[in-house]
mmCIF file of C-alpha atoms in Angstrom:
data_model
loop_
_atom_site.group_PDB
_atom_site.id
_atom_site.type_symbol
_atom_site.label_atom_id
_atom_site.label_comp_id
_atom_site.label_asym_id
_atom_site.label_seq_id
_atom_site.Cartn_x
_atom_site.Cartn_y
_atom_site.Cartn_z
ATOM 1 C CA MET A 1 5.047 32.012 72.883
ATOM 2 C CA SER A 2 7.705 29.444 73.659
ATOM 3 C CA VAL A 3 9.589 29.721 76.918
ATOM 4 C CA ARG A 4 13.373 29.708 76.507
ATOM 5 C CA SER A 5 15.015 27.079 78.703
ATOM 6 C CA GLU A 6 18.621 27.058 79.853
ATOM 7 C CA LYS A 7 20.768 24.349 78.306
ATOM 8 C CA THR A 8 22.547 22.044 80.740
ATOM 9 C CA ILE A 9 25.390 19.537 80.569
ATOM 10 C CA VAL A 10 22.700 16.879 80.088
ATOM 11 C CA ASP A 11 21.779 18.501 76.734
ATOM 12 C CA ILE A 12 25.440 18.579 75.689
ATOM 13 C CA ALA A 13 25.859 14.920 76.671
ATOM 14 C CA GLU A 14 22.790 13.873 74.650
ATOM 15 C CA GLU A 15 23.948 15.790 71.560
ATOM 16 C CA LEU A 16 27.400 14.188 71.666
ATOM 17 C CA GLY A 17 26.452 10.738 72.928
ATOM 18 C CA LEU A 18 28.690 11.139 75.970
ATOM 19 C CA SER A 19 28.064 10.571 79.634
ATOM 20 C CA VAL A 20 27.163 13.567 81.813
ATOM 21 C CA SER A 21 30.229 12.953 83.971
ATOM 22 C CA THR A 22 32.523 13.061 80.900
ATOM 23 C CA VAL A 23 30.995 16.373 79.788
ATOM 24 C CA SER A 24 31.388 17.798 83.272
ATOM 25 C CA ARG A 25 35.046 16.790 83.457
ATOM 26 C CA ALA A 26 35.723 18.155 79.984
ATOM 27 C CA LEU A 27 34.231 21.535 80.854
ATOM 28 C CA ASN A 28 36.336 21.628 84.022
ATOM 29 C CA ASP A 29 39.524 20.755 82.110
ATOM 30 C CA HIS A 30 40.038 17.433 83.904
ATOM 31 C CA PRO A 31 43.429 15.865 83.039
ATOM 32 C CA ASN A 32 41.886 12.429 82.345
ATOM 33 C CA ILE A 33 39.850 13.809 79.428
ATOM 34 C CA SER A 34 41.558 14.052 76.037
ATOM 35 C CA ALA A 35 42.121 17.393 74.366
ATOM 36 C CA LYS A 36 40.006 16.246 71.415
ATOM 37 C CA THR A 37 37.007 15.451 73.637
ATOM 38 C CA LYS A 38 37.413 18.705 75.555
ATOM 39 C CA GLU A 39 37.345 20.722 72.340
ATOM 40 C CA LYS A 40 34.309 18.801 71.042
ATOM 41 C CA VAL A 41 32.417 19.432 74.288
ATOM 42 C CA ARG A 42 33.325 23.132 74.381
ATOM 43 C CA LYS A 43 32.279 23.576 70.761
ATOM 44 C CA MET A 44 28.870 22.001 71.451
ATOM 45 C CA ALA A 45 28.502 24.095 74.623
ATOM 46 C CA ARG A 46 29.009 27.251 72.571
ATOM 47 C CA LYS A 47 26.586 26.077 69.908
ATOM 48 C CA LEU A 48 23.852 25.369 72.444
ATOM 49 C CA GLY A 49 24.489 28.583 74.372
ATOM 50 C CA TYR A 50 25.331 26.679 77.533
ATOM 51 C CA ARG A 51 26.136 28.838 80.592
ATOM 52 C CA PRO A 52 27.760 27.316 83.676
ATOM 53 C CA ASN A 53 25.614 27.598 86.806
ATOM 54 C CA ALA A 54 28.057 29.097 89.264
ATOM 55 C CA MET A 55 25.494 29.080 92.078
ATOM 56 C CA ALA A 56 24.850 25.371 91.670
ATOM 57 C CA ALA A 57 28.571 24.691 91.606
ATOM 58 C CA GLY A 58 28.948 26.751 94.746
ATOM 59 C CA LEU A 59 26.279 24.710 96.495
ATOM 60 C CA ARG A 60 28.119 21.511 95.618
ATOM 61 C CA ASN A 61 31.531 22.576 96.907
ATOM 62 C CA ASN A 62 30.382 25.195 99.442
ATOM 63 C CA LYS A 63 32.446 27.847 97.625
ATOM 64 C CA SER A 64 31.123 30.610 95.392
ATOM 65 C CA ARG A 65 34.569 32.072 94.571
ATOM 66 C CA THR A 66 32.883 35.442 95.073
ATOM 67 C CA ILE A 67 33.586 38.275 97.511
ATOM 68 C CA GLY A 68 31.125 40.990 98.493
ATOM 69 C CA LEU A 69 32.192 44.633 98.812
ATOM 70 C CA ILE A 70 30.140 47.398 100.444
ATOM 71 C CA ILE A 71 31.358 50.978 100.072
ATOM 72 C CA PRO A 72 29.637 54.298 100.866
ATOM 73 C CA ARG A 73 29.724 55.805 97.368
ATOM 74 C CA ILE A 74 31.444 54.643 94.184
ATOM 75 C CA SER A 75 31.693 58.312 93.085
ATOM 76 C CA MET A 76 34.155 59.157 95.892
ATOM 77 C CA PHE A 77 37.824 58.951 94.939
ATOM 78 C CA PHE A 78 39.161 56.902 97.848
ATOM 79 C CA PRO A 79 36.610 54.023 97.881
ATOM 80 C CA ALA A 80 36.595 53.950 94.075
ATOM 81 C CA ALA A 81 40.394 53.607 93.995
ATOM 82 C CA ILE A 82 40.287 50.817 96.577
ATOM 83 C CA THR A 83 37.526 49.011 94.659
ATOM 84 C CA THR A 84 39.680 48.871 91.506
ATOM 85 C CA VAL A 85 42.619 47.402 93.411
ATOM 86 C CA VAL A 86 40.460 44.877 95.286
ATOM 87 C CA GLN A 87 38.820 43.622 92.089
ATOM 88 C CA ASN A 88 42.127 43.276 90.243
ATOM 89 C CA LYS A 89 43.842 41.482 93.141
ATOM 90 C CA LEU A 90 40.911 39.116 93.684
ATOM 91 C CA GLN A 91 41.050 38.099 90.020
ATOM 92 C CA GLU A 92 44.624 36.973 90.585
ATOM 93 C CA TYR A 93 43.296 34.587 93.242
ATOM 94 C CA GLY A 94 40.469 33.380 90.973
ATOM 95 C CA TYR A 95 37.719 35.283 92.784
ATOM 96 C CA HIS A 96 34.965 37.552 91.471
ATOM 97 C CA LEU A 97 33.701 40.709 93.181
ATOM 98 C CA ILE A 98 30.140 41.900 93.813
ATOM 99 C CA ILE A 99 30.301 45.684 94.306
ATOM 100 C CA CYS A 100 27.563 47.367 96.332
ATOM 101 C CA GLN A 101 27.209 50.959 97.497
ATOM 102 C CA SER A 102 25.286 51.872 100.627
ATOM 103 C CA ASN A 103 24.861 55.530 99.605
ATOM 104 C CA ASP A 104 25.781 56.255 103.235
ATOM 105 C CA SER A 105 22.425 54.833 104.311
ATOM 106 C CA LEU A 106 22.465 52.534 107.352
ATOM 107 C CA GLU A 107 19.198 50.926 106.246
ATOM 108 C CA GLN A 108 20.620 50.183 102.804
ATOM 109 C CA GLU A 109 23.816 48.824 104.350
ATOM 110 C CA GLN A 110 21.754 46.422 106.465
ATOM 111 C CA GLN A 111 19.842 45.243 103.391
ATOM 112 C CA LEU A 112 23.047 44.734 101.419
ATOM 113 C CA VAL A 113 24.537 42.611 104.195
ATOM 114 C CA ASN A 114 21.550 40.249 103.991
ATOM 115 C CA THR A 115 21.616 40.249 100.178
ATOM 116 C CA LEU A 116 25.307 39.334 100.035
ATOM 117 C CA TYR A 117 24.851 36.638 102.660
ATOM 118 C CA SER A 118 22.025 35.154 100.568
ATOM 119 C CA ALA A 119 24.310 35.314 97.525
ATOM 120 C CA ARG A 120 26.656 32.939 99.397
ATOM 121 C CA VAL A 121 29.753 35.137 99.120
ATOM 122 C CA ASP A 122 32.907 33.582 100.574
ATOM 123 C CA GLY A 123 33.886 36.813 102.314
ATOM 124 C CA LEU A 124 32.881 40.429 102.796
ATOM 125 C CA ALA A 125 34.840 43.709 102.736
ATOM 126 C CA VAL A 126 33.104 46.780 104.165
ATOM 127 C CA SER A 127 33.638 50.500 104.545
ATOM 128 C CA ALA A 128 30.744 51.483 106.788
ATOM 129 C CA THR A 129 28.310 54.399 106.511
ATOM 130 C CA LEU A 130 28.833 57.624 108.426
ATOM 131 C CA SER A 131 26.028 56.691 110.817
ATOM 132 C CA THR A 132 26.904 53.040 111.497
ATOM 133 C CA THR A 133 27.559 52.720 115.226
ATOM 134 C CA ASP A 134 25.781 49.384 115.808
ATOM 135 C CA PHE A 135 27.422 46.673 113.695
ATOM 136 C CA SER A 136 25.222 43.777 114.830
ATOM 137 C CA HIS A 137 23.751 43.313 111.337
ATOM 138 C CA PHE A 138 27.114 41.766 110.402
ATOM 139 C CA ASP A 139 26.645 39.042 113.034
ATOM 140 C CA ILE A 140 25.103 36.700 110.462
ATOM 141 C CA PHE A 141 28.511 36.432 108.767
ATOM 142 C CA LYS A 142 30.328 35.822 112.049
ATOM 143 C CA GLN A 143 27.797 33.199 113.122
ATOM 144 C CA HIS A 144 28.486 31.229 109.935
ATOM 145 C CA ASN A 145 32.258 31.764 110.081
ATOM 146 C CA ILE A 146 32.336 33.831 106.888
ATOM 147 C CA PRO A 147 35.239 36.323 106.922
ATOM 148 C CA VAL A 148 34.475 40.030 107.218
ATOM 149 C CA VAL A 149 37.127 42.732 106.786
ATOM 150 C CA PHE A 150 36.340 46.342 107.664
ATOM 151 C CA PHE A 151 38.477 49.052 106.073
ATOM 152 C CA ASP A 152 38.767 52.842 106.238
ATOM 153 C CA ARG A 153 35.447 53.470 108.063
ATOM 154 C CA THR A 154 35.649 50.847 110.752
ATOM 155 C CA PRO A 155 34.004 49.796 114.044
ATOM 156 C CA LYS A 156 35.572 50.715 117.362
ATOM 157 C CA ASP A 157 34.699 47.664 119.481
ATOM 158 C CA TYR A 158 33.182 45.097 117.091
ATOM 159 C CA GLN A 159 35.262 41.909 116.903
ATOM 160 C CA ALA A 160 36.426 41.705 113.291
ATOM 161 C CA LYS A 161 39.439 42.286 111.088
ATOM 162 C CA VAL A 162 40.109 46.029 110.720
ATOM 163 C CA ILE A 163 42.383 47.804 108.218
ATOM 164 C CA LYS A 164 42.424 51.582 108.439
ATOM 165 C CA GLY A 165 44.530 54.616 107.688
ATOM 166 C CA ASP A 166 46.601 56.398 110.320
ATOM 167 C CA ASP A 167 44.075 59.216 110.591
ATOM 168 C CA PHE A 168 45.432 60.625 113.844
ATOM 169 C CA VAL A 169 48.868 61.103 112.283
ATOM 170 C CA GLY A 170 47.238 62.426 109.106
ATOM 171 C CA GLY A 171 45.373 65.093 111.090
ATOM 172 C CA LEU A 172 48.449 65.882 113.160
ATOM 173 C CA THR A 173 50.728 66.226 110.125
ATOM 174 C CA ALA A 174 48.282 68.387 108.160
ATOM 175 C CA THR A 175 47.775 70.806 111.063
ATOM 176 C CA GLU A 176 51.441 70.863 111.991
ATOM 177 C CA HIS A 177 52.330 71.776 108.414
ATOM 178 C CA LEU A 178 50.000 74.795 108.534
ATOM 179 C CA ILE A 179 51.526 75.872 111.843
ATOM 180 C CA GLU A 180 55.029 75.554 110.400
ATOM 181 C CA GLN A 181 53.884 77.786 107.539
ATOM 182 C CA GLY A 182 53.042 80.441 110.132
ATOM 183 C CA CYS A 183 49.310 79.832 110.567
ATOM 184 C CA ARG A 184 47.929 80.601 114.041
ATOM 185 C CA ASP A 185 44.178 80.671 113.372
ATOM 186 C CA ILE A 186 43.362 77.332 111.769
ATOM 187 C CA VAL A 187 39.859 76.202 110.824
ATOM 188 C CA HIS A 188 39.099 72.487 110.957
ATOM 189 C CA ILE A 189 36.268 71.118 108.783
ATOM 190 C CA SER A 190 35.307 67.629 109.909
ATOM 191 C CA GLY A 191 32.810 64.961 109.025
ATOM 192 C CA PRO A 192 30.363 63.632 111.649
ATOM 193 C CA LEU A 193 31.984 62.249 114.793
ATOM 194 C CA THR A 194 29.901 59.073 114.503
ATOM 195 C CA CYS A 195 32.647 57.974 112.079
ATOM 196 C CA ASN A 196 36.088 56.875 113.298
ATOM 197 C CA LEU A 197 37.904 58.816 110.569
ATOM 198 C CA TYR A 198 36.841 62.201 111.822
ATOM 199 C CA VAL A 199 37.265 61.414 115.493
ATOM 200 C CA GLU A 200 40.915 60.570 114.860
ATOM 201 C CA ARG A 201 41.624 63.438 112.442
ATOM 202 C CA LEU A 202 40.126 65.891 114.947
ATOM 203 C CA ALA A 203 42.299 64.397 117.688
ATOM 204 C CA GLY A 204 45.368 64.890 115.459
ATOM 205 C CA TYR A 205 44.356 68.517 114.804
ATOM 206 C CA LYS A 206 43.946 69.219 118.521
ATOM 207 C CA SER A 207 47.223 67.498 119.373
ATOM 208 C CA ALA A 208 49.164 69.604 116.861
ATOM 209 C CA LEU A 209 47.677 72.815 118.262
ATOM 210 C CA GLN A 210 48.526 71.768 121.799
ATOM 211 C CA GLN A 211 52.083 70.719 120.965
ATOM 212 C CA HIS A 212 52.777 74.057 119.272
ATOM 213 C CA LYS A 213 50.896 76.116 121.887
ATOM 214 C CA VAL A 214 48.335 77.376 119.380
ATOM 215 C CA PRO A 215 44.966 78.103 121.052
ATOM 216 C CA PHE A 216 42.085 75.745 120.238
ATOM 217 C CA LYS A 217 38.984 77.726 119.196
ATOM 218 C CA LYS A 218 35.733 75.792 119.302
ATOM 219 C CA GLN A 219 34.118 78.254 116.870
ATOM 220 C CA ARG A 220 36.760 77.364 114.276
ATOM 221 C CA VAL A 221 35.650 73.708 114.060
ATOM 222 C CA PHE A 222 32.757 72.635 111.804
ATOM 223 C CA PHE A 223 31.042 69.224 111.604
ATOM 224 C CA HIS A 224 28.911 68.025 108.701
ATOM 225 C CA GLU A 225 28.813 65.536 105.836
ATOM 226 C CA LEU A 226 31.633 66.576 103.530
ATOM 227 C CA THR A 227 29.708 67.504 100.391
ATOM 228 C CA ARG A 228 30.209 70.445 98.061
ATOM 229 C CA GLU A 229 26.946 72.034 99.210
ATOM 230 C CA ASN A 230 27.888 71.835 102.881
ATOM 231 C CA ALA A 231 31.384 73.151 102.129
ATOM 232 C CA LEU A 232 29.937 76.223 100.412
ATOM 233 C CA ALA A 233 27.658 76.898 103.399
ATOM 234 C CA THR A 234 30.600 76.562 105.788
ATOM 235 C CA ALA A 235 32.767 78.824 103.636
ATOM 236 C CA GLY A 236 30.082 81.494 103.929
ATOM 237 C CA LYS A 237 30.280 81.244 107.729
ATOM 238 C CA ILE A 238 34.097 81.203 107.830
ATOM 239 C CA PHE A 239 34.444 84.338 105.717
ATOM 240 C CA ALA A 240 31.335 86.152 106.950
ATOM 241 C CA GLN A 241 33.432 88.575 108.961
ATOM 242 C CA GLN A 242 37.036 89.471 109.584
ATOM 243 C CA PRO A 243 39.527 88.539 110.832
ATOM 244 C CA TYR A 244 39.663 85.633 108.393
ATOM 245 C CA PRO A 245 41.509 82.487 109.422
ATOM 246 C CA ASP A 246 44.996 82.061 107.996
ATOM 247 C CA GLY A 247 44.765 78.279 107.611
ATOM 248 C CA ILE A 248 42.103 75.657 106.863
ATOM 249 C CA PHE A 249 42.427 71.906 107.350
ATOM 250 C CA ALA A 250 39.575 70.175 105.495
ATOM 251 C CA THR A 251 39.187 66.458 106.079
ATOM 252 C CA ASN A 252 38.350 65.626 102.488
ATOM 253 C CA ASP A 253 39.460 66.995 99.130
ATOM 254 C CA THR A 254 35.984 67.815 97.824
ATOM 255 C CA THR A 255 35.710 70.319 100.659
ATOM 256 C CA ALA A 256 39.218 71.680 100.056
ATOM 257 C CA ILE A 257 38.552 72.174 96.333
ATOM 258 C CA THR A 258 35.212 73.862 97.044
ATOM 259 C CA LEU A 259 36.883 76.241 99.513
ATOM 260 C CA LEU A 260 39.537 77.090 96.934
ATOM 261 C CA GLN A 261 36.844 77.967 94.393
ATOM 262 C CA TYR A 262 34.951 80.034 96.965
ATOM 263 C CA CYS A 263 38.092 82.005 97.839
ATOM 264 C CA ARG A 264 38.837 82.701 94.179
ATOM 265 C CA GLU A 265 35.295 83.984 93.584
ATOM 266 C CA HIS A 266 35.446 86.259 96.643
ATOM 267 C CA GLY A 267 38.884 87.734 96.106
ATOM 268 C CA ILE A 268 40.545 85.796 98.925
ATOM 269 C CA ARG A 269 44.038 84.782 97.860
ATOM 270 C CA VAL A 270 45.311 81.238 98.362
ATOM 271 C CA PRO A 271 47.911 80.795 99.796
ATOM 272 C CA GLU A 272 48.704 84.472 100.523
ATOM 273 C CA ASP A 273 45.591 85.203 102.644
ATOM 274 C CA VAL A 274 44.655 81.690 103.697
ATOM 275 C CA LYS A 275 46.415 78.352 103.299
ATOM 276 C CA ILE A 276 44.408 75.180 102.613
ATOM 277 C CA VAL A 277 45.146 71.495 103.252
ATOM 278 C CA GLY A 278 42.825 68.687 102.171
ATOM 279 C CA TYR A 279 42.687 64.928 102.740
ATOM 280 C CA SER A 280 42.853 61.852 100.432
ATOM 281 C CA ASN A 281 45.152 63.144 97.670
ATOM 282 C CA ASP A 282 42.365 63.063 95.104
ATOM 283 C CA PRO A 283 43.919 63.504 91.615
ATOM 284 C CA ARG A 284 41.918 66.737 91.228
ATOM 285 C CA THR A 285 44.067 68.396 93.911
ATOM 286 C CA GLU A 286 47.071 68.269 91.591
ATOM 287 C CA ILE A 287 45.402 69.892 88.578
ATOM 288 C CA VAL A 288 43.463 72.781 90.158
ATOM 289 C CA THR A 289 45.154 76.182 90.477
ATOM 290 C CA PRO A 290 46.757 76.562 92.888
ATOM 291 C CA SER A 291 47.331 72.857 93.448
ATOM 292 C CA ILE A 292 46.161 71.663 96.860
ATOM 293 C CA THR A 293 48.260 70.185 99.640
ATOM 294 C CA SER A 294 46.636 66.935 100.763
ATOM 295 C CA VAL A 295 47.160 63.841 102.909
ATOM 296 C CA ASP A 296 47.764 60.701 100.842
ATOM 297 C CA GLN A 297 45.962 57.633 102.241
ATOM 298 C CA PHE A 298 47.562 55.151 99.820
ATOM 299 C CA PRO A 299 44.389 53.406 98.575
ATOM 300 C CA ALA A 300 46.398 50.839 96.580
ATOM 301 C CA THR A 301 48.142 49.654 99.749
ATOM 302 C CA MET A 302 44.870 49.465 101.637
ATOM 303 C CA GLY A 303 43.155 47.553 98.818
ATOM 304 C CA GLU A 304 45.983 45.024 98.654
ATOM 305 C CA ARG A 305 45.861 44.508 102.414
ATOM 306 C CA VAL A 306 42.089 43.986 102.305
ATOM 307 C CA VAL A 307 42.449 41.201 99.745
ATOM 308 C CA SER A 308 45.395 39.650 101.581
ATOM 309 C CA ALA A 309 43.405 39.619 104.824
ATOM 310 C CA LEU A 310 40.362 38.050 103.134
ATOM 311 C CA MET A 311 42.412 35.295 101.523
ATOM 312 C CA ASP A 312 44.127 34.574 104.832
ATOM 313 C CA LEU A 313 40.803 34.392 106.685
ATOM 314 C CA ILE A 314 39.239 32.164 104.027
ATOM 315 C CA GLN A 315 42.161 29.726 104.220
ATOM 316 C CA THR A 316 42.552 29.898 108.024
ATOM 317 C CA ARG A 317 39.314 29.612 109.949
ATOM 318 C CA HIS A 318 39.765 31.184 113.377
ATOM 319 C CA PRO A 319 37.764 30.095 116.443
ATOM 320 C CA ALA A 320 34.923 32.191 117.830
ATOM 321 C CA GLY A 321 36.187 35.070 119.943
ATOM 322 C CA TYR A 322 39.512 35.310 118.098
ATOM 323 C CA ARG A 323 40.897 38.861 118.296
ATOM 324 C CA HIS A 324 42.135 39.898 114.873
ATOM 325 C CA PRO A 325 45.178 42.179 114.844
ATOM 326 C CA GLN A 326 44.370 45.660 113.563
ATOM 327 C CA GLU A 327 46.339 46.925 110.572
ATOM 328 C CA ILE A 328 47.248 50.602 110.138
ATOM 329 C CA VAL A 329 48.124 51.992 106.700
ATOM 330 C CA PRO A 330 50.508 54.990 106.982
ATOM 331 C CA THR A 331 49.581 58.416 105.627
ATOM 332 C CA GLN A 332 51.810 61.048 104.038
ATOM 333 C CA LEU A 333 51.387 64.761 103.488
ATOM 334 C CA VAL A 334 51.829 65.830 99.846
ATOM 335 C CA VAL A 335 52.776 69.519 99.896
ATOM 336 C CA ARG A 336 51.566 71.680 97.002
ATOM 337 C CA ASP A 337 50.925 75.361 96.249
ATOM 338 C CA SER A 338 47.827 75.937 98.414
ATOM 339 C CA SER A 339 49.961 75.986 101.580
ATOM 340 C CA ALA A 340 53.133 77.461 100.111
ATOM 341 C CA GLY A 341 54.858 80.672 101.102
ATOM 342 C CA SER A 342 57.358 81.884 103.594
ATOM 343 C CA PRO A 343 56.439 81.203 107.219
ATOM 344 C CA LYS A 344 55.018 84.189 109.010
ATOM 345 C CA LYS A 345 56.649 85.424 112.176
ATOM 346 C CA LYS A 346 55.052 83.580 115.070
ATOM 347 C CA LYS A 347 53.634 85.716 117.840
#
């Protein structure tokens, strides 16, 4: 069996009787090469099945024109929306994107960091796992002055560029809205407090209660990974006995949608008996019945800022120890039917 070998510019040069340097310039659209020669070279390249070796080119000029992206799960609305924006914006700058998902596994995240470093990416954008508290596995990028931008799920003290949503204000606004609708017994469903998102959303929830003199009830706060299965288990606890809460602030929309379905199946009326607010403004919140009030995180804005920060860092190499300014993307409450209704008389 014959072994298929990759064709190179040397093969093209031999077929056409041209020098290797002329073929190389023609393939790279050099202005000193005539249009006729360029077309002849490209035609032969297609005939031979020639494929440019981007890695070799990257080794020569120390640029791969590639960015690495690590996100928790591609199936989640918010990181998926950001990924689309990042890829499209990078293409405008002439960069390609390698998309990796950690599956919320710290071990997998660590492996992906090493893989992308070995792939010689020019920069890295990361939304960390729920359990990432030690970010030292990213040191290899810092040590070689390769830009790293953290977004959404970000480190607290690690020296790097950070772009995140205004989660404190998001939590505050969501809870305040429920209070303004007359709710006085508000459940908060949070993700693990190892993640910055949920620390800040919980702080916003507590602040709203305090400002409006609504008692904080520890038994009304639940912490777990925000999956459908966990949401169903929590719903069973919330509605196990009366009195039921009159408001629920869930810190992701999968949980909010699951709670809505649970209430419908158990004869609990939304918003008459309990009002629900979610987080992320997943498109599903607009099409379920009743539609769900949610906090918009503006993924398009965040994705654009991630790319802008990467391009800036690639073009401007900062010295070791440089403190990158943190960027905060505003949030906005989108009010829908799940929290509608006339405010109840406050006691």
